[in-house]
Amino acid sequence: MTKTKSWVLTEPAKMALQEFDIPEVGSTDILVKVKVTCICGSDPHWYHNDDNCAKYPLILGHEFAGIVEKIGDEAASRYGVKVGDKITVEPYLACGHCEYCATGHYQLCTAKMCYGISITCDSAPYINGAYGEYILVRSGSKVFKVDDDVSFEEAAMSSVIGNGYRLVVDKAQLKPNQSALVLGPGALGLCTVIAAKEAGVYPLIVVGVGDADDNRLALAKEFGADYTIRLDKEDIVARVSEITKGKMCDAVLECSGAVPAYKTAFSCIKTLGTIVLLGITGGRDVPILIDQIVKKELQIKGSIGQPNDVDYAMKTINKKKYPIAKMITTKFPMSKADEAIEFFMSKKDPSCIRVALYND
Ligand SMILES: [Zn+2]
Ligand SMILES: [Zn+2]
């Protein structure tokens, strides 16, 4: 076979299947046969180009797992994988030499190259996203082997669990038996629960709002959350105070991007606590309580991506301790990726957490 098909966005909200030549596989490259791609919560943003940051033509898809179809000699020795192995890949294609790459912050690489997000498909090797049959992974990537008995859908969640590790370990720097409040029980919040449990956080409290979050909060409990709170049914400040014996939380991990969540974050944080922000508000104004930051000596940290954290995530997934696949609530064949992203964006199914696309 010399041809392959991928879904190409040529302009906002216009996505169609296109055929490409399968590229030559160089010494540092891996040709991956994509098995499962999850639709990330950020994909609609690139699909609609709502802040004019998207570059087209673009093949979406950065949360994926697949099989090594072909691999160059140098890539095989770098990553320790061979033809037929199951792998997953970090979204980043780091330049390796800019100021940020050189200091280990390659999520902020000035070249801004991420598979399925920011590498256009108008020049070779074209297949730069995982909404398709194949993707070419190149030098500057991080590749992780997936154990044979782990499913592709679980492995495709590796970057999201990596996000969780970044919040809990790198940013909040939580120690065992320190408390945390996770705001928003979507895929990011749930993956943060997994990372927090692995880090020994206690008590771990997860907050949702509305009936639609009931199944997500139930899954948070399955992942090990100690308490769940429905914001619309309970007095959150009173409840967190009761759970933490009046001390409030060492960290608040904001995973929702909902404007009211920021007020909740400031109401539930302990003196000297850390608020980590991952949710994106879409440019909306959010009132910030500066006096509280000063008087409580709070730390407020932003977090983007999962540099250096997918390794921890993949080790966690390979342990098979958590029912990670339960986050994938809806499945579509890759041939219906256009319908799948429309379904995801329509919010028709309030219980939907992640939608996954499958190749045979
Ligand atoms: Zn993602
Ligand atoms: Zn760089």
mmCIF file of C-alpha atoms in Angstrom, residues 36 38 149-158 160-161 187 190-191 194 215 219 222-223 316-318 320-331 351-356 358:
data_model
loop_
_atom_site.group_PDB
_atom_site.id
_atom_site.type_symbol
_atom_site.label_atom_id
_atom_site.label_comp_id
_atom_site.label_asym_id
_atom_site.label_seq_id
_atom_site.Cartn_x
_atom_site.Cartn_y
_atom_site.Cartn_z
ATOM 1 C CA VAL A 36 -7.472 4.734 18.375
ATOM 2 C CA CYS A 38 -9.571 10.385 21.171
ATOM 3 C CA ASP A 149 -2.365 -6.384 27.517
ATOM 4 C CA VAL A 150 -3.279 -2.676 27.637
ATOM 5 C CA SER A 151 -5.952 -1.486 25.207
ATOM 6 C CA PHE A 152 -5.333 1.177 22.578
ATOM 7 C CA GLU A 153 -8.066 3.374 24.044
ATOM 8 C CA GLU A 154 -6.420 3.380 27.464
ATOM 9 C CA ALA A 155 -3.054 4.209 25.891
ATOM 10 C CA ALA A 156 -4.659 7.016 23.858
ATOM 11 C CA MET A 157 -5.503 8.742 27.180
ATOM 12 C CA SER A 158 -1.798 8.979 28.110
ATOM 13 C CA VAL A 160 -4.531 13.526 29.451
ATOM 14 C CA ILE A 161 -3.236 11.546 32.437
ATOM 15 C CA ALA A 187 -11.636 13.857 31.275
ATOM 16 C CA LEU A 190 -10.786 12.509 36.108
ATOM 17 C CA CYS A 191 -7.214 12.007 34.897
ATOM 18 C CA ILE A 194 -5.754 9.258 38.940
ATOM 19 C CA ASN A 215 -21.807 9.755 36.203
ATOM 20 C CA LEU A 219 -16.287 7.551 37.973
ATOM 21 C CA GLU A 222 -14.116 4.643 41.153
ATOM 22 C CA PHE A 223 -10.753 6.243 40.405
ATOM 23 C CA THR A 316 0.292 4.180 35.457
ATOM 24 C CA ILE A 317 -1.730 2.931 32.480
ATOM 25 C CA ASN A 318 0.498 -0.145 32.124
ATOM 26 C CA LYS A 320 -3.911 -1.409 34.887
ATOM 27 C CA LYS A 321 -5.058 -0.276 38.317
ATOM 28 C CA TYR A 322 -7.761 2.140 37.118
ATOM 29 C CA PRO A 323 -10.712 1.526 34.730
ATOM 30 C CA ILE A 324 -9.371 4.186 32.359
ATOM 31 C CA ALA A 325 -11.387 2.970 29.354
ATOM 32 C CA LYS A 326 -14.593 3.995 31.159
ATOM 33 C CA MET A 327 -13.766 7.599 30.240
ATOM 34 C CA ILE A 328 -14.381 6.679 26.607
ATOM 35 C CA THR A 329 -18.144 6.864 26.510
ATOM 36 C CA THR A 330 -18.740 7.047 22.749
ATOM 37 C CA LYS A 331 -17.092 5.243 19.844
ATOM 38 C CA SER A 351 -22.975 11.873 29.943
ATOM 39 C CA CYS A 352 -20.319 11.937 27.191
ATOM 40 C CA ILE A 353 -16.762 12.202 28.520
ATOM 41 C CA ARG A 354 -14.455 11.240 25.638
ATOM 42 C CA VAL A 355 -15.313 10.230 22.078
ATOM 43 C CA ALA A 356 -12.866 7.847 20.409
ATOM 44 C CA TYR A 358 -11.260 3.592 15.710
#
